[in-house]
Short mmCIF file of C-alpha atoms (C1' of nucleotides) and ligand atoms in Angstrom, two decimals:
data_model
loop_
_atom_site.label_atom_id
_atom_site.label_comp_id
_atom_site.label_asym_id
_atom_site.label_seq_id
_atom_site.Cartn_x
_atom_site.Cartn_y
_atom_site.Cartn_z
CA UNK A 1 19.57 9.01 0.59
CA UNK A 2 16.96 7.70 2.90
CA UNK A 3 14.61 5.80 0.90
CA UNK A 4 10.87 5.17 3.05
CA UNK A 5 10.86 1.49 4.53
CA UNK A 6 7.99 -0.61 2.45
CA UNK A 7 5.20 -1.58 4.01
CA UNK A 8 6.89 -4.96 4.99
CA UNK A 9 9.87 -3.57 7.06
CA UNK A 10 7.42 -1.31 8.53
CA UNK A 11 5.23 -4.52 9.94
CA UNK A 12 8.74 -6.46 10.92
CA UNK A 13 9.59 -3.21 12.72
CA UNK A 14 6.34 -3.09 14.59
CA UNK A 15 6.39 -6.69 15.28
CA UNK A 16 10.28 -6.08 16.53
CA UNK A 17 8.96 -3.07 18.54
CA UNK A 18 6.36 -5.13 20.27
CA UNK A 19 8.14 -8.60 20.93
CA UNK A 20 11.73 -6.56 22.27
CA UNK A 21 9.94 -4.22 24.25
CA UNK A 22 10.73 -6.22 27.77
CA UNK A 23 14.43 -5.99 27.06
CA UNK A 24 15.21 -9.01 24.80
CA UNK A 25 15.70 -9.26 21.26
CA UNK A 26 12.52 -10.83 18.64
CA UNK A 27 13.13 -14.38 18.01
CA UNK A 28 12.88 -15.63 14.65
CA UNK A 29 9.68 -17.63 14.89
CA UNK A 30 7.93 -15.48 17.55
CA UNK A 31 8.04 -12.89 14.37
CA UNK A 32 7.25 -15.46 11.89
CA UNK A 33 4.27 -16.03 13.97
CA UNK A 34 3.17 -12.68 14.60
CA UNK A 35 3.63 -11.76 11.46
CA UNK A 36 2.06 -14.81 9.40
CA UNK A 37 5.06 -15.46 7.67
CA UNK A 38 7.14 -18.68 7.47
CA UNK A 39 10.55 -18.87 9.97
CA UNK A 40 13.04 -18.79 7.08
CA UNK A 41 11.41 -16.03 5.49
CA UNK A 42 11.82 -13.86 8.38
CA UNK A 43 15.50 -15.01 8.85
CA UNK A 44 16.23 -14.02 5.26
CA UNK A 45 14.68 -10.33 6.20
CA UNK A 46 16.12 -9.70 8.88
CA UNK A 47 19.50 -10.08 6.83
CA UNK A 48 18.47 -7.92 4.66
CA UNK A 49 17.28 -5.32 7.38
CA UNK A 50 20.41 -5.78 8.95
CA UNK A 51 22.68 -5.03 6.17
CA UNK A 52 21.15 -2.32 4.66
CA UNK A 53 23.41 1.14 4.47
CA UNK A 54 21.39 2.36 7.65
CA UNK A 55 20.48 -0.34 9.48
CA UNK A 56 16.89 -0.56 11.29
CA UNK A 57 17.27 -3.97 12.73
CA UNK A 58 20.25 -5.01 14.69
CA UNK A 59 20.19 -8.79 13.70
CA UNK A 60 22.67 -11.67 15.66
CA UNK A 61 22.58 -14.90 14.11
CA UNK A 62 20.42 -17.19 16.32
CA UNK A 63 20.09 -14.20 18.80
CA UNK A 64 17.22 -12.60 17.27
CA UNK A 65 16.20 -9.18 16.45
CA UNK A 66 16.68 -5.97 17.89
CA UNK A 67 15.80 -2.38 16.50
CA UNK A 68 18.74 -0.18 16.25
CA UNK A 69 17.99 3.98 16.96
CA UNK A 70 16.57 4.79 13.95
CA UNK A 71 15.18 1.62 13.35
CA UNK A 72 12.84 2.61 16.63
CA UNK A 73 12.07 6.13 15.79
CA UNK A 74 10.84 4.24 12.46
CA UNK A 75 8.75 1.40 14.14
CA UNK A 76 7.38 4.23 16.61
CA UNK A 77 6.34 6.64 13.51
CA UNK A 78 4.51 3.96 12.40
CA UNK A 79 3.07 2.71 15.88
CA UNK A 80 2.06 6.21 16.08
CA UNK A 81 0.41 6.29 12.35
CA UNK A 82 -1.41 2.78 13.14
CA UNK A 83 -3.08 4.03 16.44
CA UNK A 84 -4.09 7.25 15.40
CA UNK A 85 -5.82 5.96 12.12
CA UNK A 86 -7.74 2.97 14.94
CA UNK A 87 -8.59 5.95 16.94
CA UNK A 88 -10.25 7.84 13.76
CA UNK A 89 -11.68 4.90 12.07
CA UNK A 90 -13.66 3.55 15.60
CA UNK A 91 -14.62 7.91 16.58
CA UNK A 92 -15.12 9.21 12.97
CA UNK A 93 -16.19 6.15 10.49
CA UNK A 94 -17.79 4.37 13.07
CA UNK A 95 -15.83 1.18 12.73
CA UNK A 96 -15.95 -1.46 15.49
CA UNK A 97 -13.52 -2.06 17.49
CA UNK A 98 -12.04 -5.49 16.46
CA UNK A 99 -12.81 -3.92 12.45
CA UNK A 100 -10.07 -1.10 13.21
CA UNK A 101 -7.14 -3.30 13.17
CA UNK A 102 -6.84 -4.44 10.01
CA UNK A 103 -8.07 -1.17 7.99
CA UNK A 104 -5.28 0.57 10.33
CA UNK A 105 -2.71 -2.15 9.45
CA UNK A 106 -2.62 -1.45 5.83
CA UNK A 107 -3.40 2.21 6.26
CA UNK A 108 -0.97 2.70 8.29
CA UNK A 109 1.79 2.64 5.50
CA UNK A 110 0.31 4.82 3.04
CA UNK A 111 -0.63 7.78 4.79
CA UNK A 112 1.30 11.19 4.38
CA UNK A 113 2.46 13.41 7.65
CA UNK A 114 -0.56 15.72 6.75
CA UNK A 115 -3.26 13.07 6.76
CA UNK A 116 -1.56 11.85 10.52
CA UNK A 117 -1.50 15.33 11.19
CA UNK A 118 -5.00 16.50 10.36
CA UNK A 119 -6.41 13.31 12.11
CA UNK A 120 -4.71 14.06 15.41
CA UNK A 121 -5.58 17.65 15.37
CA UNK A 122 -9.61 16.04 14.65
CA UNK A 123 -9.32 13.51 17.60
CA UNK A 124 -7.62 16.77 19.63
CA UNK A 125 -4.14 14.95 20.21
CA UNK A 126 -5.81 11.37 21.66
CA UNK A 127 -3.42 9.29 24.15
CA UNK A 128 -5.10 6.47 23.69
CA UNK A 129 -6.35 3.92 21.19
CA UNK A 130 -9.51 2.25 21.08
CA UNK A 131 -7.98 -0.91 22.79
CA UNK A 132 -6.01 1.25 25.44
CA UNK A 133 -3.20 1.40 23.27
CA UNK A 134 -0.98 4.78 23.87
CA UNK A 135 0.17 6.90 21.47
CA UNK A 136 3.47 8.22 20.76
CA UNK A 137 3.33 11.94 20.58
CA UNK A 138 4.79 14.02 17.80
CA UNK A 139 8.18 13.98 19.31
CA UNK A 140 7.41 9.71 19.41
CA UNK A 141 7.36 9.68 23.33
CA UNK A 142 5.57 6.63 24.27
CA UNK A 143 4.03 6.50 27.06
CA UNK A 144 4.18 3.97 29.58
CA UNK A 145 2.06 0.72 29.33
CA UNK A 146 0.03 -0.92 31.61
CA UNK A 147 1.67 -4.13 32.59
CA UNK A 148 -0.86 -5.89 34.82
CA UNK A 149 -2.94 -8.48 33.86
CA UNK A 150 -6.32 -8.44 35.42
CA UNK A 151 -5.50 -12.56 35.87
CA UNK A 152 -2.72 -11.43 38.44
CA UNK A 153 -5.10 -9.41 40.59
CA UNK A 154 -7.08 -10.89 43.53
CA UNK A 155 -9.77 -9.78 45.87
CA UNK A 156 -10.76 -7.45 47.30
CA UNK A 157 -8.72 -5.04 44.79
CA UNK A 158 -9.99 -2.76 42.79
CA UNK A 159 -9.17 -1.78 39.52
CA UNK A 160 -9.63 0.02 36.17
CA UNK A 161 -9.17 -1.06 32.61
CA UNK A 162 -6.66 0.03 31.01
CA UNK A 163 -6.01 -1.80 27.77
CA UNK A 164 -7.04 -4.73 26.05
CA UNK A 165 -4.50 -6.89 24.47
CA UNK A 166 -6.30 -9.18 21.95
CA UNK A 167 -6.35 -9.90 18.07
CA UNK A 168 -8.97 -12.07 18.05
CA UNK A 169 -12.28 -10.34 16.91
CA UNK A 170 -14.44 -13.01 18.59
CA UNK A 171 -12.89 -12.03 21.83
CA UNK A 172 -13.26 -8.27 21.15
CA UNK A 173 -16.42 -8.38 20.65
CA UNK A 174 -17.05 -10.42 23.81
CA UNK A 175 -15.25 -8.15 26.18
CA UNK A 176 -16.99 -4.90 24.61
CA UNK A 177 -20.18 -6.80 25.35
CA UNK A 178 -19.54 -7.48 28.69
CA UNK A 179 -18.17 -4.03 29.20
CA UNK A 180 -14.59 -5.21 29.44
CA UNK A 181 -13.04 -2.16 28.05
CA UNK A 182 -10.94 0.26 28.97
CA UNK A 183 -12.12 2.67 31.34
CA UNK A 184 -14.62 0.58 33.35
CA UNK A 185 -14.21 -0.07 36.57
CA UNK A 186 -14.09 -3.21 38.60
CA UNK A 187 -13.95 -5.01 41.66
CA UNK A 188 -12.63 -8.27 42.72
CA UNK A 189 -14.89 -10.72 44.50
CA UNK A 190 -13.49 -13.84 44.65
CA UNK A 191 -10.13 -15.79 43.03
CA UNK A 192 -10.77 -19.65 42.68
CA UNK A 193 -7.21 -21.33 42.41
CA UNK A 194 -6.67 -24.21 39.71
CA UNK A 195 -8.51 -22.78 37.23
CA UNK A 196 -7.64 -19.47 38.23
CA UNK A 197 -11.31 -17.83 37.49
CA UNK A 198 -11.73 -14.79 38.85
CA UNK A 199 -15.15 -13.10 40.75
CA UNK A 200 -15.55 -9.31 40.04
CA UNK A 201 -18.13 -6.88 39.39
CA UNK A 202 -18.10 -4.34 36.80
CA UNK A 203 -20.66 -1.99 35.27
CA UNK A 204 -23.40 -3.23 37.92
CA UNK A 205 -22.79 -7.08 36.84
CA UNK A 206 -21.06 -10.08 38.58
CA UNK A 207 -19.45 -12.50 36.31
CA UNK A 208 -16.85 -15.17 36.58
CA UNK A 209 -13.87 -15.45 34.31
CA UNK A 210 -11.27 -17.46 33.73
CA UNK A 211 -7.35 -16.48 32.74
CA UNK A 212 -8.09 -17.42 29.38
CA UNK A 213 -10.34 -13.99 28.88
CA UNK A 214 -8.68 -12.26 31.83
CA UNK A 215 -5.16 -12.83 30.79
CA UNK A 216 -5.86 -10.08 28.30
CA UNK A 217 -6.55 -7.22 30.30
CA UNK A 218 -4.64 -5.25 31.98
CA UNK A 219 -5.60 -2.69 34.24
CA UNK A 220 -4.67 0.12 36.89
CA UNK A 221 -5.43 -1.06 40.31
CA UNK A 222 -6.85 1.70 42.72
CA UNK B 1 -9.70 -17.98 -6.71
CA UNK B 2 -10.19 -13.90 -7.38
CA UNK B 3 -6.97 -12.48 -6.36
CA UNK B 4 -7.48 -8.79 -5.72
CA UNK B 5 -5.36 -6.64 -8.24
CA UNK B 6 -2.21 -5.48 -7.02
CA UNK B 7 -1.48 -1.55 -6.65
CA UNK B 8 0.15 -1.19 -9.73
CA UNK B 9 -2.25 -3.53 -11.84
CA UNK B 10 -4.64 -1.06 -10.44
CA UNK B 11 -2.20 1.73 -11.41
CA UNK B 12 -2.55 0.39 -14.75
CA UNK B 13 -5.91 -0.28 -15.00
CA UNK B 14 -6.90 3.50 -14.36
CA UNK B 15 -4.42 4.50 -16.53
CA UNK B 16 -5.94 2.11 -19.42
CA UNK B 17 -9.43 2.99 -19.09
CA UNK B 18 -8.75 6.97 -19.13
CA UNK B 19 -6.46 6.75 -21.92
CA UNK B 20 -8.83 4.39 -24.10
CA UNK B 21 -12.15 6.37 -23.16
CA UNK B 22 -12.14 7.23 -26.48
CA UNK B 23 -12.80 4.13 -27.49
CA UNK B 24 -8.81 3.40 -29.61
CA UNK B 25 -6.14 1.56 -27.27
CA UNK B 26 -3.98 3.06 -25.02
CA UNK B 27 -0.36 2.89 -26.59
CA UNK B 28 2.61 1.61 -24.65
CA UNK B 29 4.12 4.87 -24.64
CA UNK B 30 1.44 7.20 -23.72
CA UNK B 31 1.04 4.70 -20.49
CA UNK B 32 4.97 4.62 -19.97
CA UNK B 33 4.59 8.29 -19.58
CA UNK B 34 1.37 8.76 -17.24
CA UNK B 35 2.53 5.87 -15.04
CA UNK B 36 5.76 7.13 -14.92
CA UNK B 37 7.78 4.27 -15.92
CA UNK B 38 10.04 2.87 -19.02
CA UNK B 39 8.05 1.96 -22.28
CA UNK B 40 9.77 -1.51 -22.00
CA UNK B 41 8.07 -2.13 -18.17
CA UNK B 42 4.72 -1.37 -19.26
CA UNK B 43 5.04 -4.22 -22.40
CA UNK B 44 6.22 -6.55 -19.91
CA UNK B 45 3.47 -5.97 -17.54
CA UNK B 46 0.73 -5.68 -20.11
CA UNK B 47 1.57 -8.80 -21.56
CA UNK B 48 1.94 -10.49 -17.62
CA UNK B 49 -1.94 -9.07 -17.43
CA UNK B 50 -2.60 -9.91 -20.84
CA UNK B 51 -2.11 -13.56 -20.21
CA UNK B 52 -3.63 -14.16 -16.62
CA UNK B 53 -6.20 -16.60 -15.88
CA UNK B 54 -8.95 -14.26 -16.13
CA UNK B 55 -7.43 -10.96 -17.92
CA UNK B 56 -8.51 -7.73 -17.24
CA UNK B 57 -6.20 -6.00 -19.92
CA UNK B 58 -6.39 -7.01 -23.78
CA UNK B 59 -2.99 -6.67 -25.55
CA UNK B 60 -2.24 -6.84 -28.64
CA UNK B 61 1.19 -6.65 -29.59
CA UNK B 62 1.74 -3.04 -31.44
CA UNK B 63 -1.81 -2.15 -31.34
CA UNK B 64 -1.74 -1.21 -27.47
CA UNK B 65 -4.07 -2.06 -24.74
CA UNK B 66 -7.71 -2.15 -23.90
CA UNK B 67 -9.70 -3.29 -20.88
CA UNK B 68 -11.50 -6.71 -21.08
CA UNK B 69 -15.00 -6.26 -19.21
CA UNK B 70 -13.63 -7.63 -15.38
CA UNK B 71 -10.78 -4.78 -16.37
CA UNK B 72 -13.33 -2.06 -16.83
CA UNK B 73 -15.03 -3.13 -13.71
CA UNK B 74 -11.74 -3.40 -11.91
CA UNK B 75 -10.71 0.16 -12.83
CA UNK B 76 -14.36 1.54 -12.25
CA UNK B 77 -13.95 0.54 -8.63
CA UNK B 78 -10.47 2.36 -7.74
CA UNK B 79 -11.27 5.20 -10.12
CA UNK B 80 -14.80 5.36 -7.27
CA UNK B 81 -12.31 4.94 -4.45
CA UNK B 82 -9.91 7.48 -5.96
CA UNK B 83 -12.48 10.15 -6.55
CA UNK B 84 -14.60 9.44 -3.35
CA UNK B 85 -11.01 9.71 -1.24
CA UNK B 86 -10.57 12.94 -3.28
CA UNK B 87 -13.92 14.45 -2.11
CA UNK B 88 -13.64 13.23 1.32
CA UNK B 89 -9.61 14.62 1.82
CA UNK B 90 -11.00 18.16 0.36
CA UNK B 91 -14.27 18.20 2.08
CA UNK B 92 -13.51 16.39 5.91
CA UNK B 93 -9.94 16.72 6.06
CA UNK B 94 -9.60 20.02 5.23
CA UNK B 95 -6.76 18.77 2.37
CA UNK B 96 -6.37 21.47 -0.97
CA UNK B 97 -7.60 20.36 -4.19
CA UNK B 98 -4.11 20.35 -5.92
CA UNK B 99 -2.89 18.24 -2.97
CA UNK B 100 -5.72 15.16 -2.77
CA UNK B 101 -4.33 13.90 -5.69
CA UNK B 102 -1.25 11.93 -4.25
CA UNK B 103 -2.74 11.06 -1.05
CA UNK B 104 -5.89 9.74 -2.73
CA UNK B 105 -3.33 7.40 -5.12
CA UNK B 106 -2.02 5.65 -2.60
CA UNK B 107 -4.96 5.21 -0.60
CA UNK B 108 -7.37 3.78 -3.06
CA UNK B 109 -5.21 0.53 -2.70
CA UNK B 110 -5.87 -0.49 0.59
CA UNK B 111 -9.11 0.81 1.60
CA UNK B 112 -11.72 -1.61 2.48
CA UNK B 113 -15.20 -1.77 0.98
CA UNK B 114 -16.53 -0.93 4.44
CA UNK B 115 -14.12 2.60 4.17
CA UNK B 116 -15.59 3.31 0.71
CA UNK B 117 -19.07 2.76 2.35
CA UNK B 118 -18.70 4.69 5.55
CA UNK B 119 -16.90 7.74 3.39
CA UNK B 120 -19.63 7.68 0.34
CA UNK B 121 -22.38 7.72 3.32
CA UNK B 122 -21.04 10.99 5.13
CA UNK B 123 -20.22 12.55 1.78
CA UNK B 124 -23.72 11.84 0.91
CA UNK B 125 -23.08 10.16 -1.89
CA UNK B 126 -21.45 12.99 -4.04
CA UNK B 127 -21.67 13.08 -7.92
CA UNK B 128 -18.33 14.30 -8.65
CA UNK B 129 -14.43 15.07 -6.63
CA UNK B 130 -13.33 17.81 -6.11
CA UNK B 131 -12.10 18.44 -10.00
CA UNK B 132 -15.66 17.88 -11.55
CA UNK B 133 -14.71 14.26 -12.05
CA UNK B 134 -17.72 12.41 -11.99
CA UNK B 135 -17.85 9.42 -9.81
CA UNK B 136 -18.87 6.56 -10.77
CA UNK B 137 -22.07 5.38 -8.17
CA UNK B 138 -22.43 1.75 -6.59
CA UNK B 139 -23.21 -0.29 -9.83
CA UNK B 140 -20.25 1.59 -11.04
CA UNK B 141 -22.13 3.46 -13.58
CA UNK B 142 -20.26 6.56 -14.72
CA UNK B 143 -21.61 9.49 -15.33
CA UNK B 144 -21.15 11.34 -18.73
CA UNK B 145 -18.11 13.66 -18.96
CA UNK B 146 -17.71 16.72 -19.76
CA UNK B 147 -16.04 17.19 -23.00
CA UNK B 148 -15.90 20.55 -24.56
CA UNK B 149 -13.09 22.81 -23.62
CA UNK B 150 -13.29 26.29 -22.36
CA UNK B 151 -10.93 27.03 -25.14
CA UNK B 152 -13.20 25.93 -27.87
CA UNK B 153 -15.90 28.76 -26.68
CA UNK B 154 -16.03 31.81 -28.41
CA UNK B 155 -17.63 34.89 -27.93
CA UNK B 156 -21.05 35.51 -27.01
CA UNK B 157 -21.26 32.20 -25.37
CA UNK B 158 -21.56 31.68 -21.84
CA UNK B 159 -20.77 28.66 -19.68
CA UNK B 160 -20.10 26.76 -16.40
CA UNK B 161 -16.89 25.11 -15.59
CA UNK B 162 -17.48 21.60 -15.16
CA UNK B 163 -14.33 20.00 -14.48
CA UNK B 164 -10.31 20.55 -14.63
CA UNK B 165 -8.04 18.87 -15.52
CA UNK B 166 -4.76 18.85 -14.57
CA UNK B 167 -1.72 17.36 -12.74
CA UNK B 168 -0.16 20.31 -12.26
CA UNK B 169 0.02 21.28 -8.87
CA UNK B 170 0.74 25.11 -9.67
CA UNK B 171 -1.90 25.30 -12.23
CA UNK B 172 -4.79 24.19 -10.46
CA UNK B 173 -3.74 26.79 -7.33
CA UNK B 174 -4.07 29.46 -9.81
CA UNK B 175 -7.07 28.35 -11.31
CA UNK B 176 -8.83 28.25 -7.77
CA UNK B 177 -6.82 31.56 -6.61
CA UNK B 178 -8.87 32.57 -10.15
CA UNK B 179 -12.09 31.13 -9.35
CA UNK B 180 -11.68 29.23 -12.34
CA UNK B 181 -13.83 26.21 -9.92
CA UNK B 182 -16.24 23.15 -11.02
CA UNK B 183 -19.44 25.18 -10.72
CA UNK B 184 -17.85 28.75 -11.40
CA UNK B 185 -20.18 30.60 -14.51
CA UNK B 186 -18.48 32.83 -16.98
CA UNK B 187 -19.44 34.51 -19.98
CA UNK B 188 -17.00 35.52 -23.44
CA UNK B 189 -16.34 38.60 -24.19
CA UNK B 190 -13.46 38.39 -27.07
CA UNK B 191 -11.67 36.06 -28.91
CA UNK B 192 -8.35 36.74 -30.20
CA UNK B 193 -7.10 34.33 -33.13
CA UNK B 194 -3.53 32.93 -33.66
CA UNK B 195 -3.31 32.86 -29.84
CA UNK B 196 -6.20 32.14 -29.01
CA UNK B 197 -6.95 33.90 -26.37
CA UNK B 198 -9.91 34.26 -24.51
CA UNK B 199 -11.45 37.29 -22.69
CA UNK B 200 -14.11 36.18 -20.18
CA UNK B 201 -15.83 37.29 -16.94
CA UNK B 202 -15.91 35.47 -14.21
CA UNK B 203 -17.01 35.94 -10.67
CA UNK B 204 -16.93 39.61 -12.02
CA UNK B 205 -13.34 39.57 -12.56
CA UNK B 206 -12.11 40.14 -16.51
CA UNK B 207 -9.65 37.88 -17.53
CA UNK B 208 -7.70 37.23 -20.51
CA UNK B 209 -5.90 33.61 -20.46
CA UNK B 210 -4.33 31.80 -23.36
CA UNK B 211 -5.23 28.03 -24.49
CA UNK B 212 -2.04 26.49 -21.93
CA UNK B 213 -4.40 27.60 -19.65
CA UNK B 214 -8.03 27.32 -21.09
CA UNK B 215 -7.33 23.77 -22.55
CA UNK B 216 -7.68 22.14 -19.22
CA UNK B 217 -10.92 23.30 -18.13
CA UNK B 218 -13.73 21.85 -19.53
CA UNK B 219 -17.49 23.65 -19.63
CA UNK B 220 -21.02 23.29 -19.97
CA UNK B 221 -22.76 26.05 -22.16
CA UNK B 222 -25.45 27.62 -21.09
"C1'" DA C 1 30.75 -37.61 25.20
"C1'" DC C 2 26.08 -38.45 22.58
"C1'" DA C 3 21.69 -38.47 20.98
"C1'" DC C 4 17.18 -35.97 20.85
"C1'" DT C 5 14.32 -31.80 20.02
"C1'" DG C 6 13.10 -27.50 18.80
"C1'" DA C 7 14.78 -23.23 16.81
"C1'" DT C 8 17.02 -21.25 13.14
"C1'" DT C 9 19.57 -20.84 8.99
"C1'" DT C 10 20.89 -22.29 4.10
"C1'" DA C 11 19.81 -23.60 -0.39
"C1'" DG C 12 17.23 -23.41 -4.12
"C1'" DT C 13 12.94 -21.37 -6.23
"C1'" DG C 14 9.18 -18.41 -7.78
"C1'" DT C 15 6.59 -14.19 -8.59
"C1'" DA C 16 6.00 -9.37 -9.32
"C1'" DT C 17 7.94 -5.14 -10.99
"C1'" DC C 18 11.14 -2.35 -12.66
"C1'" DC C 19 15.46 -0.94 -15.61
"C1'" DT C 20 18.86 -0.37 -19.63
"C1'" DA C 21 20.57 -1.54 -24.08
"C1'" DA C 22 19.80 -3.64 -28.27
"C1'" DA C 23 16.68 -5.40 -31.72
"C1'" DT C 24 12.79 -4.81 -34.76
"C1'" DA C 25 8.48 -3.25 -36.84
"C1'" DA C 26 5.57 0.28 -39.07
"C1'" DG C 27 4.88 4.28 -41.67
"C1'" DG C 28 6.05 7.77 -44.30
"C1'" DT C 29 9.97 9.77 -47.42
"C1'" DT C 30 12.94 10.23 -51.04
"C1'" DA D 1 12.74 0.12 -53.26
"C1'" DA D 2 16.03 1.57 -49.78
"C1'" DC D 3 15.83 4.74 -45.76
"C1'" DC D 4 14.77 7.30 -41.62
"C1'" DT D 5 12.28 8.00 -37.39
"C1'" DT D 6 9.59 6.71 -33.83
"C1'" DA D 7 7.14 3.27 -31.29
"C1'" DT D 8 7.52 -0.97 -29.32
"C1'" DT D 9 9.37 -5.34 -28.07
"C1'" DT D 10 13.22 -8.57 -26.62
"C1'" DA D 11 17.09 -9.72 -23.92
"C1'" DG D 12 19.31 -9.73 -19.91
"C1'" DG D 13 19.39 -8.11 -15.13
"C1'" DA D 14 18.25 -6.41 -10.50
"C1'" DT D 15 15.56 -6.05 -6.19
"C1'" DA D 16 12.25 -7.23 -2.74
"C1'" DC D 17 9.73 -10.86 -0.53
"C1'" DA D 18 7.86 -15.08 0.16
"C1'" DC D 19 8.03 -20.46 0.20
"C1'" DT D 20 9.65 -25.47 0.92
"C1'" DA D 21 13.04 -28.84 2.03
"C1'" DA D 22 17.24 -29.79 3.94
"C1'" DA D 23 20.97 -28.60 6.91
"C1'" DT D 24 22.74 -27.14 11.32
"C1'" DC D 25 22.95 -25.40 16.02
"C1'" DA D 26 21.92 -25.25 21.00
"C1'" DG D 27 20.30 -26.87 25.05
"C1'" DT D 28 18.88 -31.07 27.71
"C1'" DG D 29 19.03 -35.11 29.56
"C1'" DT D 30 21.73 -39.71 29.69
MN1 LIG E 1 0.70 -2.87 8.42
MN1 LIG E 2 -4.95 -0.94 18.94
MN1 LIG E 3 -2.72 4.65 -7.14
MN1 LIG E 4 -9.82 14.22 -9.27
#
DNA sequence: ACACTGATTTAGTGTATCCTAAATAAGGTT
DNA sequence: AACCTTATTTAGGATACACTAAATCAGTGT
């Protein structure tokens, strides 16, 4: 009986995945947001999720949006698909980083087990996306996520990038050019309060940055 | 205002152009049957693309369907994704040639330009998938097909398999388990009429198949 | 208790596809 | 000319998703 979600559930259950992971449930309009889709849309879906013969989403009116068991093991098979494909399309085709979202995002629900397969077995079983992302394994074990924004860190730590967390391309490109990806290393110089910009070197350069870039990377101190 | 084409308007559209390369309509039926779906869908949707804006499908009730020119274009492009996906699942992913098929008929939808690019590029630009289909290039200019069937050949003439074709997952293993390959040369030995079967060498095997089987390969003689 | 605000749901629609059952048209047959 | 048979269309529905406008609810401050 169990019919494949379509390749909208599969984008509510990321966004679900995503917005519940600190313990609470999605709200309706963070998922309208995140998804691009208006409030009473997304109200009307999650119904629909919800009452389906095996649920995926565990929906409470004005409570917001939850994923039930198998409603995770579907949003992580589909994580899973989505960074593996970002991986492959930034090692193998070349793509940029801020191009591999998109291709991924519609990829992502079309792909068979073998294609997943034969990609992870050509990136030899990656961890990690291009952004920092992990990777479920087979058995859909997530690994943990770095939690600490590079904002909340102040000298004289050091630190390494972990992951970027950014959708804007603009900004992608910026960090890669400043070598703001993960992996680098960095040190903290200075921490100006009110504005919050933060001193540090990486890759042999100074610069100055303010929460509004460094809000969105989080990093490994050491 | 160009909307892109749905998947199954491009479903469709591939399904119109191969049936009416001939140059006579393709009937409701015959498309109810390759697309899988009732005779009464496909006059509902040919009439819904019949009667867009700027159609890509002439209809005419009773007479069947033909491509307008943007419809010919339209197809020409996912029948070049299709077959480039083909190439690329046989040739870098390592994928069978009866099993490219499906994965290369839901990809087509969703790949960018950029994908086609990158994937055309490391192919180097390949002439035809992994059947012998040719692919159509850039300017989506198709090359001729080959049209005479290794069933019409008869003794002394020799050949080279140009293309195969066939859905059927079982036939085209035992073609390849048979060498019977795009590029594969084989010379006639016998006829025998009323079944019409064939007696031919190739790859320095002897073989003696029957039109169910010879019908679907299609030859150049040499 | 009561009004204000923002979040969320209801109501009412629209589009795209598909399906089944019931006409109907076209062509050849008797 | 009336009759089959087969191809095709019409009628009537269903499902999945999305949208806008109009309630309604919940939390806050008064
Ligand atoms: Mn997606
Ligand atoms: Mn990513
Ligand atoms: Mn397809
Ligand atoms: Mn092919």
């Amino acid at each position: 009986m169990k019919t494949t979600p379509s390749h909208a559930t599969e984008d509510y259950l990321k966004a679900i995945y995503t917005l519940s992971i600190d313990g609470d449930s999605a709200s309706t309009n963070d998922l309208a947001e995140r998804l691009n889709i208006a409030p009473a849309s997304v109200t009307g879906m999650l119904q629909r999720l919800a009452s389906a013969s095996l649920p995926l989403v565990d929906y409470r009116k004005r409570q917001g949006a939850t994923l039930t068991p198998a409603g995770k093991k579907a949003a992580l098979r589909v994580i899973r698909r989505h960074r593996l494909l970002e991986t492959y399309l930034h090692e193998f085709l070349g793509f940029a980083w801020d191009e591999v979202h998109e291709e991924a995002c519609r990829m992502e629900h079309v792909i068979s087990d073998a294609f997943e397969e034969r990609i992870d077995a050509l990136l030899g079983h990656p961890t990690y996306d291009p952004h920092g992302d992990p990777i479920p394994d087979l058995n859909l074990l997530m690994p943990q996520e770095a939690s600490t924004r590079l904002s909340a860190l102040r000298p004289p730590q050091k630190a390494t990038i972990e992951r970027v967390d950014a959708d804007d391309k603009e900004l992608l490109r910026y960090l890669e050019e400043k070598s703001l990806v993960p992996g680098s290393k960095l040190e903290t110089r200075a921490y100006s309060p009110f504005d919050g910009n933060l001193t540090f070197k990486v890759n042999g350069q100074v610069m100055i940055l303010g929460p509004a870039v460094t809000r969105h990377i989080y990093i490994q101190e050491n």
